[in-house]
Amino acid sequence: MSDVVTLGECMAVLYPPDPVSLDEARTLLIDIGGAEANLAIALCRLGHSARFISRVGDDPFGRRVRAVLSTEGVDTSALLIDPEAPTGVFFREWLADGARRVYYYRRNSAASRITPDDLTPAQFNGARIVHLTGITPALSASCAAACERAIELARAAGALVSFDPNFRPRLWSASQARDTLLPLMRAADILLIGHEDAQALLEVDSDDDALTAAAALGAQVVVLKCAERGAHALANGQHITTPAYPVRQVVDPVGAGDGFDAGFLAGWLRGWSMSDSLALGARIGAAAVETLGDYAGYPRV
């Protein structure tokens, strides 16, 4: 049994060890990355248990994904091998001026072939939270259907549904995303949304309007992540705010939102107050940006 079950795509990621463009790089580092896998790693480092449901190819990248997740303590028993499709890959640039560019090679990847049949009730038994993001349903119709099935299985297992829309313009337009993501957001018990995603999906500008619009979708708890401006939450009619955690130097912002989600959910799993849960989320998110790599900066307990 795992405290948290999550579903999504984990890819191989390659990036230069120094802040240079890919066309200038002579050497690339290789690691893994993906929103849901990042969250699972962060939770395990915080002392909780997490299961990751996905598919990888029968290739070196897929073997690396499984090995890294297993080493981090993530339950990979539901990580299937697809012999007919490759593991997704992406490349990242991190430049001295702060620019970050990502190049995805994930079309028709193994994870894009996830189906509802890959999910079983046993995978959800004992889970307290099932966490999903809006990246997974953007990959394919079968992935979107799998997310809907995951919510059904979460309800049957008595678990809460946590959802982060994680809107990715490279995967689909805002209007396309709204059609698919708004129903999933309405099904969430805990809605974790970045301020930029709120602007795109809820068509609002201010933080107050974003919180109000998100809460109107029906979640018990709504968290609005505002990066260096901290975070806000609405729960039981109360508005709680936490400042951003101090950051010595921003090296790589990738993985900060996933780390925040993990920290907040860890606080909830421990029965902490909303304020303390938000503060832990801010701390984990801040730790992520100080280190190169999707999950390298997440602290261990």
mmCIF file of C-alpha atoms in Angstrom:
data_model
loop_
_atom_site.group_PDB
_atom_site.id
_atom_site.type_symbol
_atom_site.label_atom_id
_atom_site.label_comp_id
_atom_site.label_asym_id
_atom_site.label_seq_id
_atom_site.Cartn_x
_atom_site.Cartn_y
_atom_site.Cartn_z
ATOM 1 C CA MET A 1 0.000 0.000 0.000
ATOM 2 C CA SER A 2 1.150 3.538 -0.750
ATOM 3 C CA ASP A 3 0.128 6.842 0.800
ATOM 4 C CA VAL A 4 -0.049 8.449 -2.639
ATOM 5 C CA VAL A 5 -0.704 6.932 -6.066
ATOM 6 C CA THR A 6 0.082 8.942 -9.164
ATOM 7 C CA LEU A 7 -0.144 8.422 -12.909
ATOM 8 C CA GLY A 8 1.796 10.030 -15.745
ATOM 9 C CA GLU A 9 4.839 10.052 -17.992
ATOM 10 C CA CYS A 10 8.429 9.907 -16.840
ATOM 11 C CA MET A 11 11.011 10.613 -19.540
ATOM 12 C CA ALA A 12 14.736 10.646 -19.973
ATOM 13 C CA VAL A 13 16.112 14.194 -19.885
ATOM 14 C CA LEU A 14 19.427 15.356 -21.331
ATOM 15 C CA TYR A 15 21.001 18.734 -20.681
ATOM 16 C CA PRO A 16 24.419 20.422 -20.748
ATOM 17 C CA PRO A 17 26.325 20.503 -17.446
ATOM 18 C CA ASP A 18 27.029 24.188 -18.042
ATOM 19 C CA PRO A 19 24.733 27.109 -18.968
ATOM 20 C CA VAL A 20 25.206 26.900 -22.745
ATOM 21 C CA SER A 21 22.803 26.267 -25.619
ATOM 22 C CA LEU A 22 22.399 22.745 -26.912
ATOM 23 C CA ASP A 23 23.988 23.615 -30.235
ATOM 24 C CA GLU A 24 27.110 24.777 -28.367
ATOM 25 C CA ALA A 25 27.239 21.935 -25.835
ATOM 26 C CA ARG A 26 29.922 19.272 -26.186
ATOM 27 C CA THR A 27 28.676 17.111 -23.311
ATOM 28 C CA LEU A 28 25.206 16.227 -22.036
ATOM 29 C CA LEU A 29 24.121 14.866 -18.669
ATOM 30 C CA ILE A 30 21.317 12.310 -18.559
ATOM 31 C CA ASP A 31 18.657 11.929 -15.903
ATOM 32 C CA ILE A 32 14.904 11.392 -15.668
ATOM 33 C CA GLY A 33 12.055 13.850 -15.252
ATOM 34 C CA GLY A 34 8.299 14.251 -15.307
ATOM 35 C CA ALA A 35 5.816 16.030 -13.050
ATOM 36 C CA GLU A 36 4.232 12.990 -11.440
ATOM 37 C CA ALA A 37 7.515 11.098 -11.030
ATOM 38 C CA ASN A 38 9.087 14.206 -9.503
ATOM 39 C CA LEU A 39 6.270 14.379 -6.978
ATOM 40 C CA ALA A 40 6.631 10.684 -6.130
ATOM 41 C CA ILE A 41 10.373 11.111 -5.525
ATOM 42 C CA ALA A 42 9.835 14.195 -3.356
ATOM 43 C CA LEU A 43 7.241 12.394 -1.229
ATOM 44 C CA CYS A 44 9.500 9.394 -0.716
ATOM 45 C CA ARG A 45 12.363 11.681 0.315
ATOM 46 C CA LEU A 46 9.993 13.226 2.848
ATOM 47 C CA GLY A 47 9.306 9.819 4.359
ATOM 48 C CA HIS A 48 6.018 8.944 2.648
ATOM 49 C CA SER A 49 5.232 6.113 0.256
ATOM 50 C CA ALA A 50 4.276 6.641 -3.380
ATOM 51 C CA ARG A 51 3.342 4.408 -6.294
ATOM 52 C CA PHE A 52 3.919 5.519 -9.884
ATOM 53 C CA ILE A 53 1.696 4.095 -12.641
ATOM 54 C CA SER A 54 2.957 4.427 -16.206
ATOM 55 C CA ARG A 55 4.543 2.774 -19.210
ATOM 56 C CA VAL A 56 8.111 2.889 -20.470
ATOM 57 C CA GLY A 57 9.735 1.412 -23.530
ATOM 58 C CA ASP A 58 11.861 -1.719 -23.577
ATOM 59 C CA ASP A 59 14.975 0.410 -23.966
ATOM 60 C CA PRO A 60 17.858 1.876 -21.934
ATOM 61 C CA PHE A 61 15.870 5.001 -21.089
ATOM 62 C CA GLY A 62 13.002 2.943 -19.706
ATOM 63 C CA ARG A 63 15.404 0.880 -17.625
ATOM 64 C CA ARG A 64 16.950 4.065 -16.267
ATOM 65 C CA VAL A 65 13.522 5.431 -15.308
ATOM 66 C CA ARG A 66 12.722 2.264 -13.374
ATOM 67 C CA ALA A 67 16.150 2.115 -11.721
ATOM 68 C CA VAL A 68 16.132 5.744 -10.553
ATOM 69 C CA LEU A 69 12.575 5.593 -9.232
ATOM 70 C CA SER A 70 13.264 2.322 -7.417
ATOM 71 C CA THR A 71 16.446 3.732 -5.893
ATOM 72 C CA GLU A 72 14.435 6.701 -4.629
ATOM 73 C CA GLY A 73 11.969 4.357 -2.954
ATOM 74 C CA VAL A 74 9.074 4.790 -5.380
ATOM 75 C CA ASP A 75 6.861 1.725 -5.898
ATOM 76 C CA THR A 76 7.275 0.779 -9.584
ATOM 77 C CA SER A 77 5.150 -2.370 -9.508
ATOM 78 C CA ALA A 78 2.650 -0.664 -11.854
ATOM 79 C CA LEU A 79 5.321 0.663 -14.236
ATOM 80 C CA LEU A 80 4.678 -1.424 -17.337
ATOM 81 C CA ILE A 81 7.110 -2.178 -20.164
ATOM 82 C CA ASP A 82 5.704 -1.488 -23.636
ATOM 83 C CA PRO A 83 7.735 -3.412 -26.230
ATOM 84 C CA GLU A 84 6.157 -1.526 -29.132
ATOM 85 C CA ALA A 85 6.846 2.110 -28.170
ATOM 86 C CA PRO A 86 9.858 4.070 -26.913
ATOM 87 C CA THR A 87 10.394 5.884 -23.654
ATOM 88 C CA GLY A 88 9.899 9.618 -24.132
ATOM 89 C CA VAL A 89 12.945 11.886 -24.188
ATOM 90 C CA PHE A 90 13.400 15.618 -23.794
ATOM 91 C CA PHE A 91 16.320 18.023 -23.913
ATOM 92 C CA ARG A 92 16.729 21.138 -21.816
ATOM 93 C CA GLU A 93 18.805 24.278 -22.089
ATOM 94 C CA TRP A 94 19.597 26.396 -19.037
ATOM 95 C CA LEU A 95 21.278 29.642 -19.974
ATOM 96 C CA ALA A 96 23.188 32.211 -17.960
ATOM 97 C CA ASP A 97 20.591 34.921 -18.636
ATOM 98 C CA GLY A 98 17.919 32.808 -16.944
ATOM 99 C CA ALA A 99 16.320 31.532 -20.139
ATOM 100 C CA ARG A 100 15.121 27.924 -20.128
ATOM 101 C CA ARG A 101 14.123 26.061 -23.277
ATOM 102 C CA VAL A 102 12.758 22.532 -23.549
ATOM 103 C CA TYR A 103 12.618 20.272 -26.611
ATOM 104 C CA TYR A 104 10.298 17.261 -26.321
ATOM 105 C CA TYR A 105 10.474 13.983 -28.225
ATOM 106 C CA ARG A 106 7.498 12.223 -26.705
ATOM 107 C CA ARG A 107 4.979 11.766 -29.538
ATOM 108 C CA ASN A 108 3.760 8.152 -29.624
ATOM 109 C CA SER A 109 5.834 7.337 -26.560
ATOM 110 C CA ALA A 110 5.112 4.318 -24.388
ATOM 111 C CA ALA A 111 3.436 6.508 -21.758
ATOM 112 C CA SER A 112 1.119 8.038 -24.359
ATOM 113 C CA ARG A 113 -0.300 4.492 -24.747
ATOM 114 C CA ILE A 114 -1.493 4.257 -21.131
ATOM 115 C CA THR A 115 -5.078 3.001 -21.086
ATOM 116 C CA PRO A 116 -7.748 2.548 -18.400
ATOM 117 C CA ASP A 117 -7.047 -1.195 -18.561
ATOM 118 C CA ASP A 118 -3.567 -0.540 -17.148
ATOM 119 C CA LEU A 119 -5.227 0.508 -13.871
ATOM 120 C CA THR A 120 -6.515 -2.010 -11.338
ATOM 121 C CA PRO A 121 -8.330 -1.582 -8.013
ATOM 122 C CA ALA A 122 -5.428 -3.289 -6.219
ATOM 123 C CA GLN A 123 -3.069 -0.483 -7.258
ATOM 124 C CA PHE A 124 -5.203 1.995 -5.305
ATOM 125 C CA ASN A 125 -5.942 -0.049 -2.192
ATOM 126 C CA GLY A 126 -4.889 1.812 0.929
ATOM 127 C CA ALA A 127 -4.047 5.046 -0.881
ATOM 128 C CA ARG A 128 -4.935 8.233 0.944
ATOM 129 C CA ILE A 129 -4.383 10.519 -2.037
ATOM 130 C CA VAL A 130 -4.445 9.943 -5.800
ATOM 131 C CA HIS A 131 -2.547 12.736 -7.536
ATOM 132 C CA LEU A 132 -3.033 13.590 -11.200
ATOM 133 C CA THR A 133 -1.872 16.407 -13.453
ATOM 134 C CA GLY A 134 -3.158 17.973 -16.645
ATOM 135 C CA ILE A 135 -0.074 16.813 -18.535
ATOM 136 C CA THR A 136 -1.207 13.193 -18.732
ATOM 137 C CA PRO A 137 -4.603 13.745 -20.432
ATOM 138 C CA ALA A 138 -2.848 15.961 -22.988
ATOM 139 C CA LEU A 139 -0.794 13.009 -24.248
ATOM 140 C CA SER A 140 -3.633 11.011 -25.836
ATOM 141 C CA ALA A 141 -7.314 10.140 -25.617
ATOM 142 C CA SER A 142 -6.451 6.878 -23.860
ATOM 143 C CA CYS A 143 -4.401 8.773 -21.266
ATOM 144 C CA ALA A 144 -7.321 11.112 -20.641
ATOM 145 C CA ALA A 145 -9.588 8.109 -20.172
ATOM 146 C CA ALA A 146 -7.054 6.583 -17.786
ATOM 147 C CA CYS A 147 -7.173 9.738 -15.659
ATOM 148 C CA GLU A 148 -10.949 9.463 -15.448
ATOM 149 C CA ARG A 149 -10.593 5.804 -14.458
ATOM 150 C CA ALA A 150 -8.024 6.743 -11.809
ATOM 151 C CA ILE A 151 -10.555 9.106 -10.236
ATOM 152 C CA GLU A 152 -13.158 6.337 -10.182
ATOM 153 C CA LEU A 153 -10.698 3.966 -8.511
ATOM 154 C CA ALA A 154 -9.675 6.664 -6.036
ATOM 155 C CA ARG A 155 -13.298 7.105 -5.001
ATOM 156 C CA ALA A 156 -13.738 3.350 -4.628
ATOM 157 C CA ALA A 157 -10.606 3.174 -2.453
ATOM 158 C CA GLY A 158 -11.725 6.068 -0.263
ATOM 159 C CA ALA A 159 -8.819 8.260 -1.366
ATOM 160 C CA LEU A 160 -8.884 11.976 -1.995
ATOM 161 C CA VAL A 161 -8.134 13.239 -5.504
ATOM 162 C CA SER A 162 -5.401 15.841 -5.837
ATOM 163 C CA PHE A 163 -5.085 17.610 -9.181
ATOM 164 C CA ASP A 164 -2.579 20.066 -10.639
ATOM 165 C CA PRO A 165 -3.665 21.317 -14.099
ATOM 166 C CA ASN A 166 -0.028 21.873 -15.151
ATOM 167 C CA PHE A 167 -1.075 23.450 -18.441
ATOM 168 C CA ARG A 168 1.514 22.901 -21.188
ATOM 169 C CA PRO A 169 0.924 25.130 -24.249
ATOM 170 C CA ARG A 170 3.252 22.956 -26.318
ATOM 171 C CA LEU A 171 0.890 20.027 -25.891
ATOM 172 C CA TRP A 172 -2.426 21.779 -26.615
ATOM 173 C CA SER A 173 -4.148 25.141 -26.771
ATOM 174 C CA ALA A 174 -5.836 26.727 -23.777
ATOM 175 C CA SER A 175 -9.271 26.143 -25.275
ATOM 176 C CA GLN A 176 -8.525 22.467 -25.917
ATOM 177 C CA ALA A 177 -7.149 22.105 -22.416
ATOM 178 C CA ARG A 178 -10.213 23.692 -20.827
ATOM 179 C CA ASP A 179 -12.549 21.155 -22.446
ATOM 180 C CA THR A 180 -10.635 18.254 -20.899
ATOM 181 C CA LEU A 181 -9.202 19.722 -17.700
ATOM 182 C CA LEU A 182 -12.176 21.583 -16.247
ATOM 183 C CA PRO A 183 -14.143 18.354 -15.628
ATOM 184 C CA LEU A 184 -11.074 16.852 -13.939
ATOM 185 C CA MET A 185 -10.618 19.995 -11.852
ATOM 186 C CA ARG A 186 -14.263 19.745 -10.773
ATOM 187 C CA ALA A 187 -13.629 16.175 -9.626
ATOM 188 C CA ALA A 188 -10.678 17.172 -7.407
ATOM 189 C CA ASP A 189 -10.810 17.313 -3.633
ATOM 190 C CA ILE A 190 -7.494 19.186 -3.530
ATOM 191 C CA LEU A 191 -6.790 21.564 -6.409
ATOM 192 C CA LEU A 192 -3.199 22.779 -6.727
ATOM 193 C CA ILE A 193 -2.883 25.371 -9.462
ATOM 194 C CA GLY A 194 -0.159 27.751 -10.576
ATOM 195 C CA HIS A 195 -1.092 31.382 -11.112
ATOM 196 C CA GLU A 196 -0.168 31.235 -14.817
ATOM 197 C CA ASP A 197 -2.321 28.139 -15.298
ATOM 198 C CA ALA A 198 -5.195 29.896 -13.557
ATOM 199 C CA GLN A 199 -4.899 32.835 -15.943
ATOM 200 C CA ALA A 200 -4.915 30.537 -18.991
ATOM 201 C CA LEU A 201 -7.578 28.048 -17.920
ATOM 202 C CA LEU A 202 -9.878 30.111 -15.714
ATOM 203 C CA GLU A 203 -9.402 33.344 -17.702
ATOM 204 C CA VAL A 204 -8.747 35.503 -14.643
ATOM 205 C CA ASP A 205 -6.011 37.985 -13.807
ATOM 206 C CA SER A 206 -5.757 38.634 -10.076
ATOM 207 C CA ASP A 207 -4.879 36.127 -7.361
ATOM 208 C CA ASP A 208 -8.186 36.763 -5.596
ATOM 209 C CA ASP A 209 -10.160 36.127 -8.767
ATOM 210 C CA ALA A 210 -8.142 32.984 -9.432
ATOM 211 C CA LEU A 211 -8.858 31.599 -5.969
ATOM 212 C CA THR A 212 -12.546 32.441 -6.237
ATOM 213 C CA ALA A 213 -12.888 30.889 -9.708
ATOM 214 C CA ALA A 214 -10.958 27.777 -8.709
ATOM 215 C CA ALA A 215 -12.953 27.301 -5.513
ATOM 216 C CA ALA A 216 -16.190 27.593 -7.490
ATOM 217 C CA LEU A 217 -15.236 24.344 -9.250
ATOM 218 C CA GLY A 218 -15.933 22.514 -6.004
ATOM 219 C CA ALA A 219 -12.634 21.360 -4.448
ATOM 220 C CA GLN A 220 -12.463 21.175 -0.640
ATOM 221 C CA VAL A 221 -9.022 22.779 -0.704
ATOM 222 C CA VAL A 222 -7.698 25.151 -3.369
ATOM 223 C CA VAL A 223 -4.052 26.189 -3.435
ATOM 224 C CA LEU A 224 -2.784 28.925 -5.734
ATOM 225 C CA LYS A 225 0.980 28.784 -6.316
ATOM 226 C CA CYS A 226 2.499 32.176 -7.097
ATOM 227 C CA ALA A 227 6.224 31.340 -7.278
ATOM 228 C CA GLU A 228 8.309 34.115 -5.697
ATOM 229 C CA ARG A 229 5.091 35.737 -4.415
ATOM 230 C CA GLY A 230 4.310 32.796 -2.160
ATOM 231 C CA ALA A 231 1.067 30.828 -2.149
ATOM 232 C CA HIS A 232 -2.575 31.163 -1.127
ATOM 233 C CA ALA A 233 -5.151 28.618 -0.056
ATOM 234 C CA LEU A 234 -8.891 28.543 0.423
ATOM 235 C CA ALA A 235 -10.239 25.862 2.739
ATOM 236 C CA ASN A 236 -13.360 25.804 4.928
ATOM 237 C CA GLY A 237 -14.041 29.401 4.017
ATOM 238 C CA GLN A 238 -10.631 30.540 5.250
ATOM 239 C CA HIS A 239 -8.005 32.313 3.130
ATOM 240 C CA ILE A 240 -4.469 31.373 4.182
ATOM 241 C CA THR A 241 -1.307 32.905 2.721
ATOM 242 C CA THR A 242 2.315 31.850 3.006
ATOM 243 C CA PRO A 243 5.371 33.759 1.756
ATOM 244 C CA ALA A 244 7.890 32.258 -0.605
ATOM 245 C CA TYR A 245 10.748 30.421 1.106
ATOM 246 C CA PRO A 246 14.084 32.255 0.750
ATOM 247 C CA VAL A 247 16.220 31.131 -2.203
ATOM 248 C CA ARG A 248 19.966 31.766 -2.264
ATOM 249 C CA GLN A 249 20.281 31.468 -6.046
ATOM 250 C CA VAL A 250 17.888 30.313 -8.761
ATOM 251 C CA VAL A 251 19.761 27.700 -10.793
ATOM 252 C CA ASP A 252 16.947 25.679 -12.357
ATOM 253 C CA PRO A 253 13.218 26.330 -11.744
ATOM 254 C CA VAL A 254 12.087 23.003 -13.235
ATOM 255 C CA GLY A 255 10.492 20.792 -10.611
ATOM 256 C CA ALA A 256 9.596 23.613 -8.212
ATOM 257 C CA GLY A 257 5.840 23.263 -8.703
ATOM 258 C CA ASP A 258 5.984 19.488 -8.320
ATOM 259 C CA GLY A 259 8.063 19.895 -5.171
ATOM 260 C CA PHE A 260 5.541 22.366 -3.769
ATOM 261 C CA ASP A 261 2.731 19.902 -4.450
ATOM 262 C CA ALA A 262 4.650 17.124 -2.696
ATOM 263 C CA GLY A 263 5.435 19.290 0.320
ATOM 264 C CA PHE A 264 1.828 20.428 0.677
ATOM 265 C CA LEU A 265 0.470 16.886 0.356
ATOM 266 C CA ALA A 266 3.062 15.638 2.845
ATOM 267 C CA GLY A 267 1.792 18.200 5.327
ATOM 268 C CA TRP A 268 -1.775 17.069 4.718
ATOM 269 C CA LEU A 269 -0.799 13.402 5.183
ATOM 270 C CA ARG A 270 0.765 14.316 8.535
ATOM 271 C CA GLY A 271 -2.339 16.124 9.707
ATOM 272 C CA TRP A 272 -0.610 19.498 9.762
ATOM 273 C CA SER A 273 -2.427 22.801 9.613
ATOM 274 C CA MET A 274 -3.064 24.414 6.262
ATOM 275 C CA SER A 275 -0.518 27.113 7.060
ATOM 276 C CA ASP A 276 2.207 24.595 7.945
ATOM 277 C CA SER A 277 1.420 22.484 4.870
ATOM 278 C CA LEU A 278 1.738 25.530 2.636
ATOM 279 C CA ALA A 279 5.018 26.441 4.303
ATOM 280 C CA LEU A 280 6.431 22.949 3.692
ATOM 281 C CA GLY A 281 5.348 23.169 0.065
ATOM 282 C CA ALA A 282 7.133 26.513 -0.268
ATOM 283 C CA ARG A 283 10.263 25.066 1.307
ATOM 284 C CA ILE A 284 10.434 22.055 -1.025
ATOM 285 C CA GLY A 285 9.699 24.210 -4.074
ATOM 286 C CA ALA A 286 12.487 26.607 -3.104
ATOM 287 C CA ALA A 287 14.956 23.779 -2.600
ATOM 288 C CA ALA A 288 14.205 22.536 -6.124
ATOM 289 C CA VAL A 289 15.266 25.760 -7.847
ATOM 290 C CA GLU A 290 18.677 25.918 -6.179
ATOM 291 C CA THR A 291 19.963 22.769 -7.913
ATOM 292 C CA LEU A 292 20.221 21.666 -11.526
ATOM 293 C CA GLY A 293 17.813 18.855 -12.366
ATOM 294 C CA ASP A 294 14.121 18.089 -12.011
ATOM 295 C CA TYR A 295 14.293 16.519 -8.543
ATOM 296 C CA ALA A 296 17.921 16.756 -7.374
ATOM 297 C CA GLY A 297 17.254 19.576 -4.913
ATOM 298 C CA TYR A 298 14.410 17.901 -3.041
ATOM 299 C CA PRO A 299 15.530 17.400 0.582
ATOM 300 C CA ARG A 300 15.628 14.077 2.381
ATOM 301 C CA VAL A 301 14.296 13.623 5.911
#
